[in-house]
Amino acid sequence: LLFHEGQFEAAHQAFTAAAAGLPGDGGLHNDIAVALRKLERREEALQHYDAAIALNPASPVYWCNRASLLIDLARPAEALQ
């Protein structure tokens, strides 16, 4: 709800708190990354996309989000990996 209301910092904090209790949840890492991206904290977001992928490498959503971020970072060659 916070995220959809544009409260990205509050959403980031909520997702981070939830991830502390569920460190193996790739979805939470993806959510943290999406919030960080909205906050223009892109390098931090990349770390969380990588964590999400490490936990669930079969998720096309995580891979697509990561690739999109890398394109935004002007790193298209990495986006193709």
Short mmCIF file of C-alpha atoms in Angstrom, two decimals:
data_model
loop_
_atom_site.label_atom_id
_atom_site.label_comp_id
_atom_site.label_asym_id
_atom_site.label_seq_id
_atom_site.Cartn_x
_atom_site.Cartn_y
_atom_site.Cartn_z
CA LEU A 1 0.00 0.00 0.00
CA LEU A 2 2.80 2.44 0.89
CA PHE A 3 4.50 1.84 -2.44
CA HIS A 4 1.32 2.40 -4.42
CA GLU A 5 0.72 5.64 -2.54
CA GLY A 6 4.14 6.90 -3.63
CA GLN A 7 5.65 6.57 -0.17
CA PHE A 8 8.79 4.89 -1.45
CA GLU A 9 11.03 5.50 1.57
CA ALA A 10 8.40 4.12 3.94
CA ALA A 11 7.87 1.16 1.61
CA HIS A 12 11.62 0.54 1.50
CA GLN A 13 11.77 0.53 5.29
CA ALA A 14 8.79 -1.83 5.55
CA PHE A 15 10.20 -4.24 2.97
CA THR A 16 13.61 -4.17 4.67
CA ALA A 17 12.06 -4.95 8.05
CA ALA A 18 10.10 -7.83 6.55
CA ALA A 19 13.22 -9.18 4.81
CA ALA A 20 15.07 -9.22 8.13
CA GLY A 21 12.58 -11.81 9.33
CA LEU A 22 12.42 -13.67 6.02
CA PRO A 23 15.95 -13.52 4.56
CA GLY A 24 15.24 -16.29 2.06
CA ASP A 25 12.34 -14.47 0.40
CA GLY A 26 13.44 -13.33 -3.05
CA GLY A 27 10.23 -11.41 -3.53
CA LEU A 28 11.09 -9.11 -0.65
CA HIS A 29 14.51 -8.41 -2.11
CA ASN A 30 12.85 -7.60 -5.42
CA ASP A 31 10.41 -5.28 -3.63
CA ILE A 32 13.28 -3.55 -1.83
CA ALA A 33 15.05 -3.09 -5.16
CA VAL A 34 11.96 -1.60 -6.80
CA ALA A 35 11.56 0.87 -3.94
CA LEU A 36 15.25 1.79 -4.05
CA ARG A 37 15.01 2.34 -7.78
CA LYS A 38 12.13 4.77 -7.23
CA LEU A 39 14.36 6.54 -4.70
CA GLU A 40 17.10 6.71 -7.38
CA ARG A 41 19.40 4.53 -5.28
CA ARG A 42 20.19 2.35 -8.26
CA GLU A 43 23.41 0.65 -7.16
CA GLU A 44 21.73 -0.48 -3.95
CA ALA A 45 18.76 -1.68 -5.99
CA LEU A 46 21.08 -3.78 -8.13
CA GLN A 47 22.40 -5.55 -5.03
CA HIS A 48 18.87 -6.51 -4.04
CA TYR A 49 17.96 -7.69 -7.55
CA ASP A 50 21.07 -9.87 -7.40
CA ALA A 51 19.98 -11.21 -4.00
CA ALA A 52 16.50 -11.96 -5.35
CA ILE A 53 17.99 -13.82 -8.31
CA ALA A 54 20.35 -15.78 -6.08
CA LEU A 55 17.35 -16.95 -4.06
CA ASN A 56 15.14 -17.69 -7.07
CA PRO A 57 17.10 -17.81 -10.33
CA ALA A 58 14.08 -19.10 -12.25
CA SER A 59 12.10 -15.88 -11.79
CA PRO A 60 11.89 -13.99 -15.08
CA VAL A 61 10.56 -10.93 -13.25
CA TYR A 62 13.74 -10.55 -11.21
CA TRP A 63 15.93 -10.97 -14.30
CA CYS A 64 13.89 -8.45 -16.31
CA ASN A 65 13.92 -5.92 -13.49
CA ARG A 66 17.68 -6.30 -13.16
CA ALA A 67 18.21 -5.93 -16.91
CA SER A 68 16.02 -2.84 -17.04
CA LEU A 69 18.01 -1.26 -14.22
CA LEU A 70 21.31 -2.05 -15.93
CA ILE A 71 20.07 -0.37 -19.09
CA ASP A 72 19.16 2.70 -17.00
CA LEU A 73 22.71 2.60 -15.61
CA ALA A 74 24.10 2.60 -19.18
CA ARG A 75 25.42 -0.94 -18.73
CA PRO A 76 23.62 -2.75 -21.56
CA ALA A 77 26.26 -5.47 -21.98
CA GLU A 78 25.62 -6.62 -18.42
CA ALA A 79 21.89 -6.53 -19.05
CA LEU A 80 22.33 -9.21 -21.70
CA GLN A 81 24.07 -11.65 -19.36
#
